[in-house]
């Protein structure tokens, strides 16, 4: 057994090696659907359904994933994700790629397996739908829930009828009977009703079962021929009802292990003509047992206690069984493998004894081998040739006449017997039987040659006369008619050929070759002598029909004659449409099952039978329009009655008027090439062809000329429209221009007014600006004067402060000198007292003197730098003042320019303005030249000052270097003296120490005294040099201040002259 896990795949193979199911279980493949998420789980299949072919099935799981499994092509495909569990499925619709699915939200949806798109969405149920039954034609469907059943039209997907019941009586199942228009409804109170599909009238009701074996029905099954109904429930009894006799004819008791029946299904057989004999019974233990309802024998079973079956479906041809297991997986069983032991042929009657080779034959080792099988001929040896003759049973009595043997192994007589018994062929095998009856040669090459010629000219505009909704059907009809027209020229002129061929085109639209050959065979055999009076209707054929009608129903014929109704009205409409207008699809197929199975005269007899069976309404008709309507529309007539009447007419019609004496027997199409069809007046067809060609050429010329005229008219109309559009455009442009001109005039007036207002505003602003500038100038001059006064006061205060500081410094210096003299005197006395302490004191005093000198030098340098910085600050202020004055002068120049421009505008007619402008320009140039000179002089002065500052800086640096050198020399000298003193103190002489020591002290004292004197002299000499330097600094400061005052005075005079110049020019 092979197992396939669908996983997350959307398509793939069902099995990877050819399945070989075992006879004991018969499983072809086991299909499971598991997810590969974080927590893997198995998705349970809930419903399964086969299509009408039986090779494809559809299954849905509890998450709404719907798969199609192609058992013939070994493929599976995910066709839809509904995101909710499905409660019922149906896959046997008329459109083979569509299927119905009932969902958990009580809705029914129709999807397409090819496009995977939603076709329709049907709502109306208020509870879960558990059953979907489709009519044999695929046009209607019944959906059943616990409270209602609804009938749907699958062409429009609209609800036709709804079955409402009482709440106390629930519905068990409502479904169509196979191959009939009967609806069977089963309720929970064991009542079973049969309804007519078209009128929904109750046909019959089954009686109640006997009380001795009364069970509550839960499940039902019907044979393919619709004759036997099997019912079961919570019991091990099965009830078999005969629907024709409307009675219970058998009760089957299942084994004791069966306590309840969950599902019933008949197993179809290809050779039982729909009267199924094997019934599958699924019980509560999960085992489905198949029993023969005639012999009541258990044939085989599927499932087990460990692997129970939840539900099961059998394919229409009975080859496969699809079962949903209790673990959620799907098992596909092979019926052939399960019935292998049952269908095993009996052992052969002939036994064969094989001889050993001659070389091994002796009296001691002779062996015999007995095998069972077919008769085998022993090999002939050259040495011993033995002739063997096999006796065959005489089978001459079992063969039928060769005329009734068909190419596919069928027998026409047997098919006729089957047809008379059931009234029609099985829908599944109808096309196969027709092809066998008509003995179609399937000439692919000949048909391709006809099809390659393209669409015939006569059928180019077929859609205008016959507007068919389906584009595919129209295309197939057009190709079929074109092939017939290329085969024989008369068919291009036959007006009723589309009506004749359309039913077969609709039936064989997927196989155009079969469609063409069926129509061609129909024309050759059942349309004999139709074209002898072309283009008129076949008078000879209509005469045959009239003769037969006169023989069997003279009253009806006399009624036609009385109302001037000819055979062209009551017979020809039925023939030219081959009854497709007056019959439904099922009735038409049933009729042509009998037409193709009988002599070609059967079709003519059908016309007579149809009139005879409709004699009651026809005798009531008196108007010609009523007759025409009757023979062109469907009527309430049972086709089975008509067919029986046809057979009666075929048997009771005299030979002299019987059509079969005038029509040939059936002749099939020839193999390889199609026969020549010329059974028509050729000269008429040729003449009509020529006339039609002439008319076509004239029509083309007319169309060409009309097209030219239409083109010219279109050009004229277009030119007229363009001219009108141009004139309208010009008119619109003129109006737009006038409107814009008026707008421009209004805008110009507004602009003039705005300019006037703007000019007045400008004048007011200029006046205000002049007043503001005058006030600003006065305020600025006052502020400048105040600043000058403040600067002068600050300079005076600074001079006074500096004089005071100088006097204070001089006094402090004098006091320092006095203190220094006193210190020197005290030091002299101290040195005399203690030389050692005097030396330390002298060193300390020297350090103090040195620090004081350094502080004094630092103070002087600080004062000098401050003086320099003061000069630089003064220069910066002076330069800033000059720049401000220059800016003021520039502003004054700008004001003068503005005033000059104002005067130029006010006195434009005065000739003297040009001279004034020249004078102003000359003065401006002179002013700029003077300003340039002033700036140059300022820059020169600035350069001189910077040069002087650099010289002073250099002199200062040189002084610092000299001071540093003198400090270094003094430090070196003092260090040397201290070192000598220390050396002398460390090495005293032993002899004359007191004298030498005293002398040394005296000399040391003298030297110290001289040094102090030198220091005092140096200090006295330093004081005059310091006072001289300070005098020089004061003189330089006074000179600088004087120069600054002079420069300020000159700049002030120049600024005043510049400010007075515009006033002078104005005056």
PDB file of N, CA and C in Angstrom, residues 487-530:
ATOM      1  N   UNK A 487     -17.509  20.392 -48.602  1.00  0.00           N
ATOM      2  CA  UNK A 487     -17.725  19.011 -49.027  1.00  0.00           C
ATOM      3  C   UNK A 487     -18.690  18.945 -50.213  1.00  0.00           C
ATOM      4  N   UNK A 488     -19.776  19.724 -50.120  1.00  0.00           N
ATOM      5  CA  UNK A 488     -20.743  19.768 -51.215  1.00  0.00           C
ATOM      6  C   UNK A 488     -21.254  21.187 -51.351  1.00  0.00           C
ATOM      7  N   UNK A 489     -21.321  21.663 -52.594  1.00  0.00           N
ATOM      8  CA  UNK A 489     -21.653  23.066 -52.826  1.00  0.00           C
ATOM      9  C   UNK A 489     -23.070  23.402 -52.421  1.00  0.00           C
ATOM     10  N   UNK A 490     -23.992  22.423 -52.399  1.00  0.00           N
ATOM     11  CA  UNK A 490     -25.389  22.737 -52.099  1.00  0.00           C
ATOM     12  C   UNK A 490     -25.577  23.199 -50.664  1.00  0.00           C
ATOM     13  N   UNK A 491     -24.702  22.782 -49.787  1.00  0.00           N
ATOM     14  CA  UNK A 491     -24.872  23.130 -48.373  1.00  0.00           C
ATOM     15  C   UNK A 491     -24.562  24.590 -48.088  1.00  0.00           C
ATOM     16  N   UNK A 492     -23.870  25.254 -48.995  1.00  0.00           N
ATOM     17  CA  UNK A 492     -23.656  26.690 -48.820  1.00  0.00           C
ATOM     18  C   UNK A 492     -24.920  27.484 -49.103  1.00  0.00           C
ATOM     19  N   UNK A 493     -25.902  26.866 -49.812  1.00  0.00           N
ATOM     20  CA  UNK A 493     -27.149  27.544 -50.148  1.00  0.00           C
ATOM     21  C   UNK A 493     -28.329  26.987 -49.378  1.00  0.00           C
ATOM     22  N   UNK A 494     -28.091  26.017 -48.504  1.00  0.00           N
ATOM     23  CA  UNK A 494     -29.193  25.417 -47.752  1.00  0.00           C
ATOM     24  C   UNK A 494     -29.514  26.286 -46.546  1.00  0.00           C
ATOM     25  N   UNK A 495     -30.697  26.907 -46.515  1.00  0.00           N
ATOM     26  CA  UNK A 495     -30.974  27.861 -45.423  1.00  0.00           C
ATOM     27  C   UNK A 495     -31.192  27.184 -44.071  1.00  0.00           C
ATOM     28  N   UNK A 496     -31.688  25.950 -44.071  1.00  0.00           N
ATOM     29  CA  UNK A 496     -32.000  25.291 -42.802  1.00  0.00           C
ATOM     30  C   UNK A 496     -30.851  24.424 -42.281  1.00  0.00           C
ATOM     31  N   UNK A 497     -29.688  24.465 -42.931  1.00  0.00           N
ATOM     32  CA  UNK A 497     -28.567  23.640 -42.491  1.00  0.00           C
ATOM     33  C   UNK A 497     -28.105  24.002 -41.070  1.00  0.00           C
ATOM     34  N   UNK A 498     -28.022  25.285 -40.690  1.00  0.00           N
ATOM     35  CA  UNK A 498     -27.649  25.575 -39.288  1.00  0.00           C
ATOM     36  C   UNK A 498     -28.629  24.991 -38.276  1.00  0.00           C
ATOM     37  N   UNK A 499     -29.945  25.027 -38.606  1.00  0.00           N
ATOM     38  CA  UNK A 499     -30.920  24.446 -37.695  1.00  0.00           C
ATOM     39  C   UNK A 499     -30.760  22.937 -37.596  1.00  0.00           C
ATOM     40  N   UNK A 500     -30.394  22.323 -38.715  1.00  0.00           N
ATOM     41  CA  UNK A 500     -30.211  20.878 -38.741  1.00  0.00           C
ATOM     42  C   UNK A 500     -28.977  20.444 -37.956  1.00  0.00           C
ATOM     43  N   UNK A 501     -27.921  21.223 -38.050  1.00  0.00           N
ATOM     44  CA  UNK A 501     -26.640  20.814 -37.457  1.00  0.00           C
ATOM     45  C   UNK A 501     -26.454  21.295 -36.027  1.00  0.00           C
ATOM     46  N   UNK A 502     -27.209  22.307 -35.608  1.00  0.00           N
ATOM     47  CA  UNK A 502     -26.939  22.912 -34.305  1.00  0.00           C
ATOM     48  C   UNK A 502     -27.062  21.929 -33.139  1.00  0.00           C
ATOM     49  N   UNK A 503     -28.089  21.066 -33.074  1.00  0.00           N
ATOM     50  CA  UNK A 503     -28.136  20.131 -31.922  1.00  0.00           C
ATOM     51  C   UNK A 503     -26.918  19.239 -31.826  1.00  0.00           C
ATOM     52  N   UNK A 504     -26.419  18.772 -32.976  1.00  0.00           N
ATOM     53  CA  UNK A 504     -25.227  17.915 -32.936  1.00  0.00           C
ATOM     54  C   UNK A 504     -23.979  18.717 -32.603  1.00  0.00           C
ATOM     55  N   UNK A 505     -23.904  19.971 -33.056  1.00  0.00           N
ATOM     56  CA  UNK A 505     -22.769  20.824 -32.701  1.00  0.00           C
ATOM     57  C   UNK A 505     -22.737  21.057 -31.199  1.00  0.00           C
ATOM     58  N   UNK A 506     -23.892  21.301 -30.619  1.00  0.00           N
ATOM     59  CA  UNK A 506     -23.948  21.516 -29.170  1.00  0.00           C
ATOM     60  C   UNK A 506     -23.596  20.250 -28.415  1.00  0.00           C
ATOM     61  N   UNK A 507     -23.922  19.104 -29.000  1.00  0.00           N
ATOM     62  CA  UNK A 507     -23.665  17.828 -28.335  1.00  0.00           C
ATOM     63  C   UNK A 507     -22.210  17.403 -28.472  1.00  0.00           C
ATOM     64  N   UNK A 508     -21.602  17.653 -29.642  1.00  0.00           N
ATOM     65  CA  UNK A 508     -20.225  17.222 -29.904  1.00  0.00           C
ATOM     66  C   UNK A 508     -19.297  18.420 -30.077  1.00  0.00           C
ATOM     67  N   UNK A 509     -19.481  19.473 -29.303  1.00  0.00           N
ATOM     68  CA  UNK A 509     -18.683  20.684 -29.512  1.00  0.00           C
ATOM     69  C   UNK A 509     -17.210  20.488 -29.153  1.00  0.00           C
ATOM     70  N   UNK A 510     -16.900  19.464 -28.396  1.00  0.00           N
ATOM     71  CA  UNK A 510     -15.504  19.216 -28.045  1.00  0.00           C
ATOM     72  C   UNK A 510     -14.808  18.285 -29.031  1.00  0.00           C
ATOM     73  N   UNK A 511     -15.536  17.736 -29.986  1.00  0.00           N
ATOM     74  CA  UNK A 511     -14.939  16.847 -31.003  1.00  0.00           C
ATOM     75  C   UNK A 511     -15.580  17.192 -32.335  1.00  0.00           C
ATOM     76  N   UNK A 512     -14.961  18.086 -33.083  1.00  0.00           N
ATOM     77  CA  UNK A 512     -15.543  18.598 -34.316  1.00  0.00           C
ATOM     78  C   UNK A 512     -15.561  17.540 -35.419  1.00  0.00           C
ATOM     79  N   UNK A 513     -14.599  16.625 -35.407  1.00  0.00           N
ATOM     80  CA  UNK A 513     -14.589  15.567 -36.415  1.00  0.00           C
ATOM     81  C   UNK A 513     -15.831  14.686 -36.269  1.00  0.00           C
ATOM     82  N   UNK A 514     -16.139  14.228 -35.067  1.00  0.00           N
ATOM     83  CA  UNK A 514     -17.318  13.386 -34.839  1.00  0.00           C
ATOM     84  C   UNK A 514     -18.585  14.161 -35.198  1.00  0.00           C
ATOM     85  N   UNK A 515     -18.602  15.466 -34.834  1.00  0.00           N
ATOM     86  CA  UNK A 515     -19.768  16.288 -35.139  1.00  0.00           C
ATOM     87  C   UNK A 515     -20.010  16.344 -36.649  1.00  0.00           C
ATOM     88  N   UNK A 516     -18.951  16.586 -37.415  1.00  0.00           N
ATOM     89  CA  UNK A 516     -19.096  16.667 -38.873  1.00  0.00           C
ATOM     90  C   UNK A 516     -19.571  15.333 -39.446  1.00  0.00           C
ATOM     91  N   UNK A 517     -18.977  14.247 -39.011  1.00  0.00           N
ATOM     92  CA  UNK A 517     -19.334  12.950 -39.590  1.00  0.00           C
ATOM     93  C   UNK A 517     -20.741  12.520 -39.186  1.00  0.00           C
ATOM     94  N   UNK A 518     -21.192  12.865 -37.970  1.00  0.00           N
ATOM     95  CA  UNK A 518     -22.559  12.554 -37.576  1.00  0.00           C
ATOM     96  C   UNK A 518     -23.544  13.315 -38.456  1.00  0.00           C
ATOM     97  N   UNK A 519     -23.281  14.626 -38.681  1.00  0.00           N
ATOM     98  CA  UNK A 519     -24.177  15.421 -39.526  1.00  0.00           C
ATOM     99  C   UNK A 519     -24.149  14.910 -40.958  1.00  0.00           C
ATOM    100  N   UNK A 520     -22.949  14.573 -41.462  1.00  0.00           N
ATOM    101  CA  UNK A 520     -22.851  14.059 -42.826  1.00  0.00           C
ATOM    102  C   UNK A 520     -23.586  12.726 -42.973  1.00  0.00           C
ATOM    103  N   UNK A 521     -23.436  11.850 -41.992  1.00  0.00           N
ATOM    104  CA  UNK A 521     -24.157  10.567 -42.034  1.00  0.00           C
ATOM    105  C   UNK A 521     -25.658  10.790 -41.967  1.00  0.00           C
ATOM    106  N   UNK A 522     -26.088  11.732 -41.141  1.00  0.00           N
ATOM    107  CA  UNK A 522     -27.513  12.045 -41.061  1.00  0.00           C
ATOM    108  C   UNK A 522     -28.041  12.529 -42.405  1.00  0.00           C
ATOM    109  N   UNK A 523     -27.269  13.385 -43.074  1.00  0.00           N
ATOM    110  CA  UNK A 523     -27.729  13.925 -44.361  1.00  0.00           C
ATOM    111  C   UNK A 523     -27.797  12.819 -45.414  1.00  0.00           C
ATOM    112  N   UNK A 524     -26.792  11.954 -45.446  1.00  0.00           N
ATOM    113  CA  UNK A 524     -26.751  10.913 -46.483  1.00  0.00           C
ATOM    114  C   UNK A 524     -27.872   9.897 -46.288  1.00  0.00           C
ATOM    115  N   UNK A 525     -28.201   9.538 -45.057  1.00  0.00           N
ATOM    116  CA  UNK A 525     -29.154   8.451 -44.809  1.00  0.00           C
ATOM    117  C   UNK A 525     -30.546   8.950 -44.449  1.00  0.00           C
ATOM    118  N   UNK A 526     -30.678   9.838 -43.488  1.00  0.00           N
ATOM    119  CA  UNK A 526     -31.998  10.250 -43.014  1.00  0.00           C
ATOM    120  C   UNK A 526     -32.531  11.463 -43.771  1.00  0.00           C
ATOM    121  N   UNK A 527     -31.694  12.067 -44.627  1.00  0.00           N
ATOM    122  CA  UNK A 527     -32.142  13.202 -45.450  1.00  0.00           C
ATOM    123  C   UNK A 527     -32.138  12.814 -46.929  1.00  0.00           C
ATOM    124  N   UNK A 528     -32.455  11.589 -47.226  1.00  0.00           N
ATOM    125  CA  UNK A 528     -32.502  11.140 -48.622  1.00  0.00           C
ATOM    126  C   UNK A 528     -33.626  11.864 -49.364  1.00  0.00           C
ATOM    127  N   UNK A 529     -33.314  12.237 -50.608  1.00  0.00           N
ATOM    128  CA  UNK A 529     -34.277  12.893 -51.517  1.00  0.00           C
ATOM    129  C   UNK A 529     -34.742  14.248 -50.997  1.00  0.00           C
ATOM    130  N   UNK A 530     -34.035  14.822 -50.045  1.00  0.00           N
ATOM    131  CA  UNK A 530     -34.440  16.137 -49.546  1.00  0.00           C
ATOM    132  C   UNK A 530     -34.095  17.247 -50.529  1.00  0.00           C
TER     133      UNK A 530
END
